[in-house]
mmCIF file of C-alpha atoms in Angstrom:
data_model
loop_
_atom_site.group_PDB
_atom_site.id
_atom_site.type_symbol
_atom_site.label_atom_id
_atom_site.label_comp_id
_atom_site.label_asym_id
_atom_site.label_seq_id
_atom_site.Cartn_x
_atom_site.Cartn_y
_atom_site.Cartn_z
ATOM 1 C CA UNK A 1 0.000 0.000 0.000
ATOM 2 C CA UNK A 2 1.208 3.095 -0.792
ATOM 3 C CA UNK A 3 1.034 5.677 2.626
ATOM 4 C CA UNK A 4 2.666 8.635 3.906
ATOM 5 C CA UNK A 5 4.470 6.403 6.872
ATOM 6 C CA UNK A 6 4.941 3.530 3.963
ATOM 7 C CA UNK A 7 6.962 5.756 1.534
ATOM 8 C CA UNK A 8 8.972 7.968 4.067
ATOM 9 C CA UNK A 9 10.017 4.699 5.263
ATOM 10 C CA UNK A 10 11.463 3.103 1.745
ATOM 11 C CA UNK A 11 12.323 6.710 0.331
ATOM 12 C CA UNK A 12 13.999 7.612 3.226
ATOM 13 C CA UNK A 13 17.028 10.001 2.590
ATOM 14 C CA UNK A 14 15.010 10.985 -0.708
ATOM 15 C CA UNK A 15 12.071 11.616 1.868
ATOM 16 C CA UNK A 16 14.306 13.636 4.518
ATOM 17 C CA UNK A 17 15.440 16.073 1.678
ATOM 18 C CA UNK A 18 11.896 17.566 0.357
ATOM 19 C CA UNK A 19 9.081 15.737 2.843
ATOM 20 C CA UNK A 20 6.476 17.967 1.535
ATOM 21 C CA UNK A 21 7.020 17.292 -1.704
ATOM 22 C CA UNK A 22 7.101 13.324 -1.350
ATOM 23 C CA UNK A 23 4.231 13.990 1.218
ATOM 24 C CA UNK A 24 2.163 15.451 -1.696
ATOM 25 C CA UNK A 25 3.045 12.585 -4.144
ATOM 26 C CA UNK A 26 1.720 10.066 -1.651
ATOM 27 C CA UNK A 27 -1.317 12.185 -1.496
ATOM 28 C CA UNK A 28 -2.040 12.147 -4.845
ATOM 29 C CA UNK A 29 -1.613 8.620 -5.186
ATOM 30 C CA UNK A 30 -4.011 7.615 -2.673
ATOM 31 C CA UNK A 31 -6.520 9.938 -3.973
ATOM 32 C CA UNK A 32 -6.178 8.194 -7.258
ATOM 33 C CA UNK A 33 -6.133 4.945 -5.802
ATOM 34 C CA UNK A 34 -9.884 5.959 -4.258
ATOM 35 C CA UNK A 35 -11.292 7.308 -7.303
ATOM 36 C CA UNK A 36 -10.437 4.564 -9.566
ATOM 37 C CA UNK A 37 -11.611 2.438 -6.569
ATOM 38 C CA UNK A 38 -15.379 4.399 -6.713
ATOM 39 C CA UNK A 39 -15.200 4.658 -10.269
ATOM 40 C CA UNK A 40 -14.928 0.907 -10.666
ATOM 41 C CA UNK A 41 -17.683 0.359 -7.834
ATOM 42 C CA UNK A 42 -19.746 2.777 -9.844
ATOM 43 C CA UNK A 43 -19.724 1.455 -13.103
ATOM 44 C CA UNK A 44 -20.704 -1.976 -11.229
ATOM 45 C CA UNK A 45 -23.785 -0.084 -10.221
ATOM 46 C CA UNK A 46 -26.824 -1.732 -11.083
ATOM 47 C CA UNK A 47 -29.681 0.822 -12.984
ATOM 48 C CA UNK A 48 -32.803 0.559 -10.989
ATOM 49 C CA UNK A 49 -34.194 -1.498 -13.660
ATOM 50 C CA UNK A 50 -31.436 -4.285 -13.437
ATOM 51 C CA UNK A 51 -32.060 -4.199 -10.103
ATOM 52 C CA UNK A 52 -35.817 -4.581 -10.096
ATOM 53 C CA UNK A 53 -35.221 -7.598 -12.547
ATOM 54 C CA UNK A 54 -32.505 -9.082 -10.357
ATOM 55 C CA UNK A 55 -34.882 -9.093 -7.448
ATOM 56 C CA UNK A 56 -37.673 -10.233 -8.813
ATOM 57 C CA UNK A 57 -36.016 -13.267 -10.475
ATOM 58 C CA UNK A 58 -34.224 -13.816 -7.173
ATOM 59 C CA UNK A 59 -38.252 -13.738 -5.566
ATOM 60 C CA UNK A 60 -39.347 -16.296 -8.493
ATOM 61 C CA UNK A 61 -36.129 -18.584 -7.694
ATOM 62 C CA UNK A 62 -37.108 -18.769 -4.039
ATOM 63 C CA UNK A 63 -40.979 -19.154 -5.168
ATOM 64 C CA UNK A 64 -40.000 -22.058 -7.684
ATOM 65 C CA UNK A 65 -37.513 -23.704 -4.774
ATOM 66 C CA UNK A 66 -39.636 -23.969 -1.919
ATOM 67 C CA UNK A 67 -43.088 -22.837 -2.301
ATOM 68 C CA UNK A 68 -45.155 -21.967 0.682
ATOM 69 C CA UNK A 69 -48.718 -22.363 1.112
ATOM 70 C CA UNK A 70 -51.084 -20.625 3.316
ATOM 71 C CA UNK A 71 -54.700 -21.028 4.481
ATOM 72 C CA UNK A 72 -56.592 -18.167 6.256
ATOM 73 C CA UNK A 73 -59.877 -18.914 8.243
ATOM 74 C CA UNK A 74 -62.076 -15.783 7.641
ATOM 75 C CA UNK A 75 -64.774 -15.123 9.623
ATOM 76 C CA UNK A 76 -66.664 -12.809 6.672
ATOM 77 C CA UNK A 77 -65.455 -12.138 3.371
ATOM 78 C CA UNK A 78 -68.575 -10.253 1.897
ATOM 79 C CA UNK A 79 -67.098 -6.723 2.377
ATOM 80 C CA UNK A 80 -65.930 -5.395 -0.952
ATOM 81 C CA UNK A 81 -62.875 -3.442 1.014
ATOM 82 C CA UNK A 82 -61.785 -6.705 2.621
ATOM 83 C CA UNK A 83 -61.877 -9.005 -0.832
ATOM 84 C CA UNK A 84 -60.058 -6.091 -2.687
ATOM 85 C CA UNK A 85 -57.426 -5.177 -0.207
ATOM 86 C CA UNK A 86 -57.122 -9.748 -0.060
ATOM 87 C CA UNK A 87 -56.593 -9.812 -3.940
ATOM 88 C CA UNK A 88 -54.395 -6.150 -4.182
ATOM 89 C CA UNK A 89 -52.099 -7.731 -1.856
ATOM 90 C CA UNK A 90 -51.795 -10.843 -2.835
ATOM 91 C CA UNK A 91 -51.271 -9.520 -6.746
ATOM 92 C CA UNK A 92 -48.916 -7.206 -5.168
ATOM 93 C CA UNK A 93 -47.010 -9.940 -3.510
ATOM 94 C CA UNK A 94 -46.525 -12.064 -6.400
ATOM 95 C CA UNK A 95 -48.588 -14.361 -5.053
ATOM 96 C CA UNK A 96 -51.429 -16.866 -6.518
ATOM 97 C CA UNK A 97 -54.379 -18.389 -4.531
ATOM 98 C CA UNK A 98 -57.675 -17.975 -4.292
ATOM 99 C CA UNK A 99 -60.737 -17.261 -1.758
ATOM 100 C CA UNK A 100 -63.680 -19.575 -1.191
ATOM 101 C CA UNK A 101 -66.728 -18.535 0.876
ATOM 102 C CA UNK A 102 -69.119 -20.438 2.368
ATOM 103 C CA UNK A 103 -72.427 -19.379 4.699
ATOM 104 C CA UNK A 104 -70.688 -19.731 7.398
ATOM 105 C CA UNK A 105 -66.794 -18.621 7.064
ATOM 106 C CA UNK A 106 -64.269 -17.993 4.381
ATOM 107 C CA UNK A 107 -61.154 -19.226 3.674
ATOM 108 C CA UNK A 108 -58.155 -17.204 1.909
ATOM 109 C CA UNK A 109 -55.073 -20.205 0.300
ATOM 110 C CA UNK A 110 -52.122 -18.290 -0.813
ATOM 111 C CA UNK A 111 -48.989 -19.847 -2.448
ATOM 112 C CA UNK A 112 -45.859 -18.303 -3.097
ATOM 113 C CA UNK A 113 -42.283 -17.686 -2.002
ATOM 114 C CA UNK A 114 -41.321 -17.326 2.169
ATOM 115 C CA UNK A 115 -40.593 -14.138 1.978
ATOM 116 C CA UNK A 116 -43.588 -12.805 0.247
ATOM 117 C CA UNK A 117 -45.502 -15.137 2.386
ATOM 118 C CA UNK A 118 -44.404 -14.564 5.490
ATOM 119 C CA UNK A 119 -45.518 -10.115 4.794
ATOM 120 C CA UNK A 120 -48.929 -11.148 3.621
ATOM 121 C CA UNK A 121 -49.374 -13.302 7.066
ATOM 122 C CA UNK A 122 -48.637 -10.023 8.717
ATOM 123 C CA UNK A 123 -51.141 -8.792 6.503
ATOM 124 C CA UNK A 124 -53.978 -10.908 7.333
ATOM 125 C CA UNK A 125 -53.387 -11.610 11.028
ATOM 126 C CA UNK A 126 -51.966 -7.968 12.589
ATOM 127 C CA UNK A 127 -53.184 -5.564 9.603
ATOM 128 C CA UNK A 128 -56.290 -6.271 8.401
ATOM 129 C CA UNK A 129 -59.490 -5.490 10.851
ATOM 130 C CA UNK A 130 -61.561 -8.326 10.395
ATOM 131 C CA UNK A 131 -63.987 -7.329 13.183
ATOM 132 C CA UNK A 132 -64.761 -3.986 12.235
ATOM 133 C CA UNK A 133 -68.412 -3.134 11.335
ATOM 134 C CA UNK A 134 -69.289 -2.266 7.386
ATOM 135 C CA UNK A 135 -70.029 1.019 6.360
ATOM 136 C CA UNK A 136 -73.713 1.804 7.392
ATOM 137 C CA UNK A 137 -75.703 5.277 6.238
ATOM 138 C CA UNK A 138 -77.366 7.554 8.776
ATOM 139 C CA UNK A 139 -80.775 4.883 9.238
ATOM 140 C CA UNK A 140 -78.087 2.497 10.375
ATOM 141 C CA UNK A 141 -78.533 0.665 7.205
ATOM 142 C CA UNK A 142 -75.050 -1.400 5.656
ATOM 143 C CA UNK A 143 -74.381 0.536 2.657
ATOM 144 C CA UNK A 144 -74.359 -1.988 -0.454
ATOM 145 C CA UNK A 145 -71.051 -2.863 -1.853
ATOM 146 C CA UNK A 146 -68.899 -1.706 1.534
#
C-alpha cells in the first residue's frame, strides 16, 4: 500500500530532503487509488431497472424452490374493502391463490415464495381489521357494496 508512513520509510534520505514534496506525491496517489476504486464500484452499479429484474427473479427462484402455502380462516369475506385489499395484496405480492366462501366462514389459500408469504401473514393476522363493522348510512342501514 502506498502511505505517507509507507513511503517515508522506503524513500527515506530521498524523503528527509523535500518531505512535503514526497508527502504530496503520496497524497495524490491515494486519492487516485480511491477514485479509480469508486469509479470501478460505480460502473458496477446496477440501474434501478437491473435491479428490479434481479430481485424479482431472485423472488421467483425462491418461489419455484420452496413454495409456501397458506390457508386463512375468515370469519366474513362479503365486504368489498376486505376481498379487494385480499386480492391487491396478494397480486402485489406475487402471489397466486384464491378465496372460497361459504355461509358460514371464508377461507383465503395463498402460495408463493417465504418471503412474500411470510408479509402477507402479517397482513392478514396484525393488519387487516376483520372485526370492524361495514359502512352503514345515517338509518343504520349497511351501505351496499362496503
Amino acid at each position: 500500500k502506498v502511505r505517507v508512513n509507507n513511503l517515508m520509510r522506503v524513500l527515506g534520505t530521498e524523503a528527509t530532503q523535500d518531505p512535503t514534496a514526497m508527502e504530496k506525491f503520496v497524497r495524490a496517489e491515494m486519492e487516485a487509488r480511491r477514485s479509480a476504486h469508486d469509479q470501478r464500484n460505480q460502473d458496477r452499479k446496477l440501474t434501478p431497472e437491473e435491479r428490479r429484474a434481479k430481485e424479482q427473479a431472485k423472488m421467483q427462484k425462491e418461489a419455484d424452490e420452496n413454495p409456501v402455502v397458506t390457508i386463512f380462516k375468515v370469519g366474513d369475506l362479503n365486504s368489498k374493502q376486505k376481498k379487494y385489499k385480499v386480492s391487491q395484496n396478494a397480486t402485489q405480492f406475487k402471489l397466486t391463490g384464491c378465496a372460497i366462501q361459504t355461509p358460514t366462514c371464508s377461507f383465503v389459500v395463498v402460495e408463493g415464495g417465504p418471503k412474500p408469504t411470510r408479509k402477507y401473514v402479517h397482513l392478514m393476522l396484525d393488519r387487516c381489521k376483520w372485526d370492524e363493522d361495514p359502512l352503514t348510512d345515517s338509518n343504520g342501514n349497511p351501505v351496499p357494496g362496503t
